[in-house]
Coordinates of C-alpha atoms in Angstrom, one line a residue:
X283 CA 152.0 123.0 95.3
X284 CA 148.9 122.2 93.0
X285 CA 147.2 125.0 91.0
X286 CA 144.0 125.2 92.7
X287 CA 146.4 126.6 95.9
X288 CA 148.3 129.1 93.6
X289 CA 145.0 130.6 92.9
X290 CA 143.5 130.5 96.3
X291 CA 146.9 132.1 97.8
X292 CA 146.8 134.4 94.7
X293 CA 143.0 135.5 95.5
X294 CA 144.2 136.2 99.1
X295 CA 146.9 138.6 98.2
X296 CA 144.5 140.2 96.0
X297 CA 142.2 140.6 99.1
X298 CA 145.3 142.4 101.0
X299 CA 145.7 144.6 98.7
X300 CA 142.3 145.8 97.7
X301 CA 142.1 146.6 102.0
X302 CA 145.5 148.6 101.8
X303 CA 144.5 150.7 99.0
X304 CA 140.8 151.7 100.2
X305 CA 139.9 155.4 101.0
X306 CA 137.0 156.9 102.4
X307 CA 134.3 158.2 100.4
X308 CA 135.8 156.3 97.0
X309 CA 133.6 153.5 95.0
X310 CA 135.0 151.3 93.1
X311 CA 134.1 147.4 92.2
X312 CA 135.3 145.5 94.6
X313 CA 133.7 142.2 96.4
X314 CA 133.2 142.1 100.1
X315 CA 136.4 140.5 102.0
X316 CA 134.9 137.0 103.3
X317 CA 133.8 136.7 99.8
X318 CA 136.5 136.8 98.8
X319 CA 138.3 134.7 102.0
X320 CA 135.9 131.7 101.6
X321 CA 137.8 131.1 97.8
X322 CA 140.4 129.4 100.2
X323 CA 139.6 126.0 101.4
X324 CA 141.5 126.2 104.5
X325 CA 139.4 129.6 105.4
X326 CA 136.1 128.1 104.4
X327 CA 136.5 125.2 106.4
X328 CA 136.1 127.7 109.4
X329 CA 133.0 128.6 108.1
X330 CA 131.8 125.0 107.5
X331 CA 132.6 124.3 111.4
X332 CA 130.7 126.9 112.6
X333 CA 127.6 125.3 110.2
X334 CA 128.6 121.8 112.0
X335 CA 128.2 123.2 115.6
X336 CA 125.1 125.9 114.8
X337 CA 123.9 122.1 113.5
X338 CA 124.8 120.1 116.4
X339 CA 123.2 123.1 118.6
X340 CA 119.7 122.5 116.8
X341 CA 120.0 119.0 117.3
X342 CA 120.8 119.2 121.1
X343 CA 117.9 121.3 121.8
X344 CA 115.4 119.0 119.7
X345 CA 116.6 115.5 120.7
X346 CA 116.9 116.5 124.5
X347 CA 112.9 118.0 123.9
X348 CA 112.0 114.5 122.1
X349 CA 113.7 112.6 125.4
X350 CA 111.4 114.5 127.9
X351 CA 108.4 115.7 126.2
X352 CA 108.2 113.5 123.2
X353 CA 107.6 116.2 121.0
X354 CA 109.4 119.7 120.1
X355 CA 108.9 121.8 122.6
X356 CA 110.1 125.2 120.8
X357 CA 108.7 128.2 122.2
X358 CA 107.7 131.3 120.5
X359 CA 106.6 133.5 122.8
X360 CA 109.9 135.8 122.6
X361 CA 109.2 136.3 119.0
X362 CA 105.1 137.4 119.7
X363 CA 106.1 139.7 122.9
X364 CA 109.1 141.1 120.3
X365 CA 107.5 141.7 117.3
X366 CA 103.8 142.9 116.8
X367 CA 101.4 145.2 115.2
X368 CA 103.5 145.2 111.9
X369 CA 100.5 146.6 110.1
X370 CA 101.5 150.1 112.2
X371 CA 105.5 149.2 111.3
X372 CA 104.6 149.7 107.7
X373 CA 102.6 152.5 108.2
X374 CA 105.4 154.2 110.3
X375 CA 108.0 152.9 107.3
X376 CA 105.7 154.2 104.4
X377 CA 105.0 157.5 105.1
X378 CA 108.8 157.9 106.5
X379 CA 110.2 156.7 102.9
X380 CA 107.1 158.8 100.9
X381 CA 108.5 161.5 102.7
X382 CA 112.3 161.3 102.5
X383 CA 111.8 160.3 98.4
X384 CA 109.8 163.1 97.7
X385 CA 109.9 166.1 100.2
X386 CA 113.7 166.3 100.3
X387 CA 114.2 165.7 97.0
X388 CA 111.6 168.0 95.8
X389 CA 112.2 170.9 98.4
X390 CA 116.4 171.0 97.6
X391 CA 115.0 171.1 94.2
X392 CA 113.0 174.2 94.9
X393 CA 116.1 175.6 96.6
X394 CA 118.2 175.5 93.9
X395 CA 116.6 176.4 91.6
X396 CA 114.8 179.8 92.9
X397 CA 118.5 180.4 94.4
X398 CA 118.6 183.8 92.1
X399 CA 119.1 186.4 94.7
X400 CA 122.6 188.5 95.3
X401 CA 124.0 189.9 99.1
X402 CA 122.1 189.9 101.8
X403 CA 119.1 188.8 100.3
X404 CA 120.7 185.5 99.6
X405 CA 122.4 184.8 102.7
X406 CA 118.6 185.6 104.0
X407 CA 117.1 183.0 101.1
X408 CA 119.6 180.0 102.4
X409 CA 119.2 180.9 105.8
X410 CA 114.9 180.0 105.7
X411 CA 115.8 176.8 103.9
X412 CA 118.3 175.9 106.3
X413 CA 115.9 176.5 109.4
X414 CA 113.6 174.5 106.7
X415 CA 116.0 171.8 106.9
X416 CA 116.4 171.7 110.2
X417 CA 113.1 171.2 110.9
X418 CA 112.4 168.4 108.7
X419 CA 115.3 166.4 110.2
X420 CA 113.5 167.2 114.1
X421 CA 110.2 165.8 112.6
X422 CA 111.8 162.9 111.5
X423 CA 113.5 162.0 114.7
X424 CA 110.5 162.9 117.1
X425 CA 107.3 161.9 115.2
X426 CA 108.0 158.2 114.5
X427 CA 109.7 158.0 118.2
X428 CA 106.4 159.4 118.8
X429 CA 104.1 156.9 117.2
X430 CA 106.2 154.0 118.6
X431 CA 105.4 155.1 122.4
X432 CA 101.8 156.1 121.8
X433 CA 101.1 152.6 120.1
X434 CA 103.5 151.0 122.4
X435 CA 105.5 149.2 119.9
X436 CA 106.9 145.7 120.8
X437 CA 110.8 145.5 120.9
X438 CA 111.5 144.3 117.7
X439 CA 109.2 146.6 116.1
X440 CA 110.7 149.7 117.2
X441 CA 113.9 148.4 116.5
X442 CA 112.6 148.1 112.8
X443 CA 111.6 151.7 112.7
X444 CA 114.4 153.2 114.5
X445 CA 116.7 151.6 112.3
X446 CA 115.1 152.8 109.2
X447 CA 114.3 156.4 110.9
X448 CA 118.6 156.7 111.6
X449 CA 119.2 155.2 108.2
X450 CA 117.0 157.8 105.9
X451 CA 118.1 160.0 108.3
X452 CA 122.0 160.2 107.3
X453 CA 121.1 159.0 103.8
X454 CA 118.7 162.6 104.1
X455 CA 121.5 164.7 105.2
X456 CA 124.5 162.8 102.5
X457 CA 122.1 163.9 99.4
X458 CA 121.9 167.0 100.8
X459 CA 125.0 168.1 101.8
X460 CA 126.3 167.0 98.4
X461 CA 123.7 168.9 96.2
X462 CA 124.3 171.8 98.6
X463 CA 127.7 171.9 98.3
X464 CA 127.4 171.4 93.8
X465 CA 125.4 173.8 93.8
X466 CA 127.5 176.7 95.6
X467 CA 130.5 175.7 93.9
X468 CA 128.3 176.1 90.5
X469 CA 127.2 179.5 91.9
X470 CA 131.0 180.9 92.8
X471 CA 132.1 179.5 89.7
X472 CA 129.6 181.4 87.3
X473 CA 128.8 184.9 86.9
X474 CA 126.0 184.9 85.0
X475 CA 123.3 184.0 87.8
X476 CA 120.6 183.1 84.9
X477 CA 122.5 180.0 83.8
X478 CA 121.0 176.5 84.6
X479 CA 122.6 174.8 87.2
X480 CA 123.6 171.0 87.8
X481 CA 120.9 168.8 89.8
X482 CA 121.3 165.6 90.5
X483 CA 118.4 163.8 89.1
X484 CA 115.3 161.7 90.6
X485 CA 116.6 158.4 89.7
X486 CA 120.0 159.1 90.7
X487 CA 118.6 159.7 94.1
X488 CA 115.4 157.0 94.2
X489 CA 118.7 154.4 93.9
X490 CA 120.8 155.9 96.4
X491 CA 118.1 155.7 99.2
X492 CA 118.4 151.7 98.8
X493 CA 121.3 151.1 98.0
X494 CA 123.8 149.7 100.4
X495 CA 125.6 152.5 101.0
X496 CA 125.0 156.1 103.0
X497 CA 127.3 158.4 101.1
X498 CA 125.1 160.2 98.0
X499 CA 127.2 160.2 94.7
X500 CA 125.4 160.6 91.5
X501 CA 126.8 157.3 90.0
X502 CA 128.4 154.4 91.2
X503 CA 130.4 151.5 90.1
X504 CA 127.6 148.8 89.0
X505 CA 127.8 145.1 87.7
X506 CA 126.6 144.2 84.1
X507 CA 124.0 141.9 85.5
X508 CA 121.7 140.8 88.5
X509 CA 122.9 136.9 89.6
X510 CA 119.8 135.7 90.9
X511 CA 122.0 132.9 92.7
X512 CA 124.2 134.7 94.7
X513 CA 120.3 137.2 95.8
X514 CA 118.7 133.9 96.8
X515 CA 121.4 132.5 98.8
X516 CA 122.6 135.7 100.8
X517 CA 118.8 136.1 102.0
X518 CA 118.3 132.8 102.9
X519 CA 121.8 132.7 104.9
X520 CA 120.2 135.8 106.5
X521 CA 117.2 134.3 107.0
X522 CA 119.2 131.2 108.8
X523 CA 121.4 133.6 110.5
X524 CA 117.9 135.2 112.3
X525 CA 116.6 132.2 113.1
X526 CA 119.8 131.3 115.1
X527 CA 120.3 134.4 116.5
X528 CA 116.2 134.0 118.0
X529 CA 117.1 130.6 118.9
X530 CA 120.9 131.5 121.0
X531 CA 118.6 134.4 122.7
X532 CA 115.9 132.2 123.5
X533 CA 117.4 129.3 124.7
X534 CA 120.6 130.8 126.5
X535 CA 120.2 134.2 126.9
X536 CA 116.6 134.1 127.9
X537 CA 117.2 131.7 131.0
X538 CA 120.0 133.9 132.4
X539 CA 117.7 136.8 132.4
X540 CA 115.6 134.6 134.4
X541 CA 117.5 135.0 137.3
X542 CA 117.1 138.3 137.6
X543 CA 113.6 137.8 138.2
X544 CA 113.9 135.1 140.7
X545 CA 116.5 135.9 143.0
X546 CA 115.9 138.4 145.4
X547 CA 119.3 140.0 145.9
X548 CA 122.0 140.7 143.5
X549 CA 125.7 140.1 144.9
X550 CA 129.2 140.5 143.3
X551 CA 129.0 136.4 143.0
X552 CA 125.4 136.8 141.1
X553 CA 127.1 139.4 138.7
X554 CA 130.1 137.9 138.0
X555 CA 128.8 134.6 137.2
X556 CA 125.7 136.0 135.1
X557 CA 128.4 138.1 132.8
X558 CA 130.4 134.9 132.4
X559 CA 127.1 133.2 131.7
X560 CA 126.5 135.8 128.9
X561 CA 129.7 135.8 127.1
X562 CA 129.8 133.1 125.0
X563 CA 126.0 133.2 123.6
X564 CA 126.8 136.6 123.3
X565 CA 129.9 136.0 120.8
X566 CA 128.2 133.7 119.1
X567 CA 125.5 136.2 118.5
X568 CA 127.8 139.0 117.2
X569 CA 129.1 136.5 114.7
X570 CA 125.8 135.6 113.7
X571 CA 124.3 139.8 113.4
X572 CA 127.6 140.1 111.8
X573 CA 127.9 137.3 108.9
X574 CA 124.5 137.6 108.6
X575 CA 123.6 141.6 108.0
X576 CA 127.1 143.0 107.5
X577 CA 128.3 139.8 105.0
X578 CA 124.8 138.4 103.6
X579 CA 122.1 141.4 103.9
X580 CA 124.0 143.8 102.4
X581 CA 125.4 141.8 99.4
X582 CA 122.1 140.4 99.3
X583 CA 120.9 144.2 98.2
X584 CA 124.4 144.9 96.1
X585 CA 123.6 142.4 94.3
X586 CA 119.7 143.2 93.8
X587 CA 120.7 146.7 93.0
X588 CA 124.0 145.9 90.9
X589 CA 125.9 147.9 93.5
X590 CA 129.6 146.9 92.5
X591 CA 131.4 148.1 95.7
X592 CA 131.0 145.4 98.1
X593 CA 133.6 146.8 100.9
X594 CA 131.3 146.8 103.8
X595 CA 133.6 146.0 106.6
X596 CA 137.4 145.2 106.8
X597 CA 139.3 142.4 108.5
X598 CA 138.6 143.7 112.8
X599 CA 139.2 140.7 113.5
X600 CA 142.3 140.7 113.0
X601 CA 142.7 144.2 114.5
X602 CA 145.1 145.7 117.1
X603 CA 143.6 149.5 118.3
X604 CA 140.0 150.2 118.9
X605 CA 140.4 153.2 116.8
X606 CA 141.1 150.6 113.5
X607 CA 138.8 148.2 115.1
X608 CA 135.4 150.5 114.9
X609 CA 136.2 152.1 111.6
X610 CA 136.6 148.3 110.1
X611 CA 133.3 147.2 112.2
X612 CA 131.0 148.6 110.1
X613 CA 132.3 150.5 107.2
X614 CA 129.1 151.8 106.0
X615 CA 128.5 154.2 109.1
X616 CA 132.0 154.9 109.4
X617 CA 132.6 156.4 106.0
X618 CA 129.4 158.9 106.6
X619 CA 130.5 159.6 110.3
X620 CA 134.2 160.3 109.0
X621 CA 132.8 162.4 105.9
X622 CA 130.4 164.5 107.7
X623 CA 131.1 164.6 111.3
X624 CA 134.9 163.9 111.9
X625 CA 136.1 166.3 108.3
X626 CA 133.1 169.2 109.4
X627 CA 134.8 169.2 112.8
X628 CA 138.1 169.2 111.6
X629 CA 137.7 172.0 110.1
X630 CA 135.7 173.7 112.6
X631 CA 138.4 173.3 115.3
X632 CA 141.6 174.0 113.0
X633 CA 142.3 170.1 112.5
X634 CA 142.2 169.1 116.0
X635 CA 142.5 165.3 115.5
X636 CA 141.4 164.0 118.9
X637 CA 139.3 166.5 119.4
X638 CA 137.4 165.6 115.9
X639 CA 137.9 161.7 116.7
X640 CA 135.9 162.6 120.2
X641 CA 133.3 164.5 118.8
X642 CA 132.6 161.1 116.0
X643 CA 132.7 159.2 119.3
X644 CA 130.3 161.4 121.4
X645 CA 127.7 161.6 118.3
X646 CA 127.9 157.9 117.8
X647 CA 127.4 156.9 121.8
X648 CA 124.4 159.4 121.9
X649 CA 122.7 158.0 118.5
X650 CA 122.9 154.1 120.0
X651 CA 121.3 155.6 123.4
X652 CA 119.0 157.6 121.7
X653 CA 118.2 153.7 120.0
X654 CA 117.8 152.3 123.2
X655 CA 115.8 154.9 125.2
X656 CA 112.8 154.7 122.7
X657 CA 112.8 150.4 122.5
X658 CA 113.4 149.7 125.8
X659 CA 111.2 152.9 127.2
X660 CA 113.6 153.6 129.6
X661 CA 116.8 155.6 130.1
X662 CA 119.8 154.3 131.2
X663 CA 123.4 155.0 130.3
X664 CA 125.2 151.8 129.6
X665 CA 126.3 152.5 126.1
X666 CA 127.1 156.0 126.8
X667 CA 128.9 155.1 130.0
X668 CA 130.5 151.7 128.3
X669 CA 131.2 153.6 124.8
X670 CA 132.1 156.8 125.3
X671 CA 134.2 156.6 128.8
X672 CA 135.7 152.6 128.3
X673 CA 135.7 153.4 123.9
X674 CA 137.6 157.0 124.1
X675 CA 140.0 155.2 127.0
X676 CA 140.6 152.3 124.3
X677 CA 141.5 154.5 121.5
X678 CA 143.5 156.8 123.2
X679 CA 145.4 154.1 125.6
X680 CA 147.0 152.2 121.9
X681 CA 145.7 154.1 119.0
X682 CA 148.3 152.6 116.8
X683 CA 149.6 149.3 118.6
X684 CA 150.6 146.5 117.3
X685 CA 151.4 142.7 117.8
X686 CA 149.7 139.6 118.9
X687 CA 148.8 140.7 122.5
X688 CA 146.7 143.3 121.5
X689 CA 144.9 141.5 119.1
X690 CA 144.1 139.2 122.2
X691 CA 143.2 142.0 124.4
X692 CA 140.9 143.3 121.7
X693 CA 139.3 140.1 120.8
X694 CA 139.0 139.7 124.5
X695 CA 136.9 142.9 125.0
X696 CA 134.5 141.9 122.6
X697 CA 132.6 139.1 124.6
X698 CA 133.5 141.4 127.7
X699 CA 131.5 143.8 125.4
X700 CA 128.0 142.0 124.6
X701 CA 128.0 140.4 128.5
X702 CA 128.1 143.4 130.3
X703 CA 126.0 145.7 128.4
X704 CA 122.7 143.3 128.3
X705 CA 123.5 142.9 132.2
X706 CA 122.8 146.1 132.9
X707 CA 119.8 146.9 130.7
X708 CA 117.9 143.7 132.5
X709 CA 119.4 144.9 135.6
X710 CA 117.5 148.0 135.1
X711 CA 114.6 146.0 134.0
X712 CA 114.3 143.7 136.9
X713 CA 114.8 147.1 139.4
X714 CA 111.3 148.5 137.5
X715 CA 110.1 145.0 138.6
X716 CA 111.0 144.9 141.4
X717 CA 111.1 148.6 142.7
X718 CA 111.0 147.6 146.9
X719 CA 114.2 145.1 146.6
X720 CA 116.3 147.0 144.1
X721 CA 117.1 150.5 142.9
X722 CA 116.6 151.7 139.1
X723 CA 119.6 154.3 137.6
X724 CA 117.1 157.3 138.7
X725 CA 116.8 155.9 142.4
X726 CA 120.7 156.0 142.6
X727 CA 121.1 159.5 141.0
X728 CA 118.5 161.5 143.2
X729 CA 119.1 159.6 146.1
X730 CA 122.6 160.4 146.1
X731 CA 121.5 164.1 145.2
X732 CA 119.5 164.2 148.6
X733 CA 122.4 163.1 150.6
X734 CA 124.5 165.8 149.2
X735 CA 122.2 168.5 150.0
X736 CA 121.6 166.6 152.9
X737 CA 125.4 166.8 154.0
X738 CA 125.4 170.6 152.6

């Protein structure tokens, strides 16, 4: 066996080992796992296949519009009805980050440091900034839901501010939560009330609110240097990885939906086929979201930012449980649902674990609806009902199982997964478009309310 191999199967162990030895809520310098997989030529060559056939899927589309039109026929009119009025975007995005930078900081600030009183006047003291708190996180989640309906904000758009509205959000309640929980430890720890208290400081927490990561620590493991390289090319393989996605939606996705809107009646053949239809330009679209925000976005800003711990996702591919599989998805939201949400409620119900896990699951489901409702303008329960009922049965049906055939059955429900959901949400589109032939998720619910009354 040559060197070159030694090292690559040496870099591989290496890789096993960093995954084995990671725990929750602990930095340390580490590069992300495909970074480390594409070191080994066999494993690289996968990714160089999926270049060849994202290639030869351009090149089908613009030799077969050369053959009948003579020219490139690409369409953008997905991309203008998606994304618009981005001068109101940045607004939206301005005054939510001038407010998370400055009033939470400032106001925790103010806490802490006029926290001088004793008994009840105390408990009084933290009460008023808790009700304080509590009503800065409401006007974060209502008034820029708010702006997006009044200025009916394209798809896209809202997206873009709902992602950034859940992100400063959690990144609002990590920085405080830590501070909050220094600072009373300081404060049961000392008796003389008059001595100056730890804080973390306005730099500390400017870098935190970009950088990739939604647990608040005052420092974190950081490279010696920014490699201007490795920013350039993870934003342009994002970049790339968008323009596929917009072109997989447009050109395959986009034509399915289509029938929605043209055929009057929808039977079990119409929905089966249309799921089947759906599957793999949906796979190929979760690669792409993931490679391309999970892999390249987020190293892209680690390496802007010098942000040394790069473990933003594990190996789910490889996966047996759905328990494993969603807390290896996306490591970043995982880590701040399993430090606030599943420890708080741990300890609120005496260590109940499935009770805990249920209560992550529950918050989870209603924060992707909540996503939904306000950029599609509409309620309607798929990812509760898909989610919470179909994710709970998952994790509790194998929670810890093991061997090839559940890796299949996993991998399996994934293009299951991103078929059926976008069914129904068009589904419930096309039934506001057509509301004589078809019935919207409201029309079903109250009309099955009247006939039980009616029957009553």
């Amino acid at each position: 066996m040559s060197t070159n191999d030694d090292l690559n199967y040496e870099s591989f162990h290496s890789v096993k080992i960093s995954i084995k030895h990671r725990r929750t809520g602990e930095f340390t310098a580490r590069r992300s796992l495909l970074t480390d997989l594409f070191q080994i030529t066999h494993i690289n060559c996968i990714r160089n296949a999926f270049v060849a056939g994202f290639f030869l899927l351009i090149s089908r589309q613009a030799i077969n519009d050369l053959l009948h039109y003579g020219r490139f026929d690409w369409t953008f009119d997905l991309l203008n009805q998606a994304v618009g009025k981005l001068h109101i975007v940045a607004f939206i995005w301005c005054l939510m980050t001038l407010s998370t930078m400055f009033i939470v900081f400032y106001s925790t600030y103010m806490w802490a440091s006029n926290r001088k009183f004793t008994g009840l006047y105390l408990k009084l003291y933290d009460f008023i900034w808790s009700l304080i708190y509590i009503f800065y996180i409401t006007g974060l989640l209502v008034i820029p839901s708010w702006q997006i309906i009044k200025h009916q904000l394209p798809i896209a758009s809202s997206a873009i501010i709902l992602g950034e509205q859940l992100r400063q959000m959690m990144k609002t309640h990590s920085f405080m939560r830590e501070n909050v929980e220094k600072i009373l430890q300081q404060s049961n720890n000392s008796k003389d009330k008059k001595l100056s208290f730890k804080f973390s400081h306005f730099t500390q927490y400017f870098y935190f609110l970009f950088a990739p990561t939604l647990l608040y620590r005052d420092h974190y493991p950081r490279t010696s240097k920014i490699q201007w390289n490795i920013v350039m090319q993870m934003f342009g393989q994002f970049m790339i990885a968008l323009c596929l996605v917009y072109h997989i939606v447009a050109y395959f996705w986009v034509p399915i939906f289509q029938r929605f809107f043209t055929d009057d009646e929808i039977t079990l053949e119409f929905t089966i086929s249309t799921i089947f239809d759906l599957m793999l330009p949906g796979v190929l679209i979760v690669i792409l979201a993931f490679y391309g925000f999970f892999h390249c976005w987020l190293n892209g800003f680690a390496e802007l930012l010098r942000f040394d711990d790069r473990m933003f996702y594990e190996d789910w591919w490889n996966l047996t449980s759905a328990a494993t599989f969603w807390r290896s998805w996306n490591v970043v939201v995982h880590d701040w649902l399993y430090v606030y949400v599943y420890k708080d409620m741990s300890k609120l119900l005496n260590g109940n674990r499935n009770l805990s896990a249920t209560c992550v699951v529950i918050v989870s489901a209603i924060f992707h609806e909540y996503f939904m409702i306000i950029t599609l303008g509409f309620f309607s329960p798929v990812l509760i009902g898909w989610f919470g009922i179909f994710g709970m049965l998952f994790r509790f049906s194998f929670p810890r199982a093991k061997g090839t055939r559940w890796n299949i059955v996993l991998l399996a429900f994934v293009p299951i997964c991103v078929a059926v959901i976008p069914y129904f949400y068009v589904l419930e589109v096309s039934a506001r478009y057509f509301p004589l032939k078809r019935k919207t998720f409201w029309n079903i619910v109250f009309n099955s309310e009247k006939q039980t009354n009616s029957e009553l």
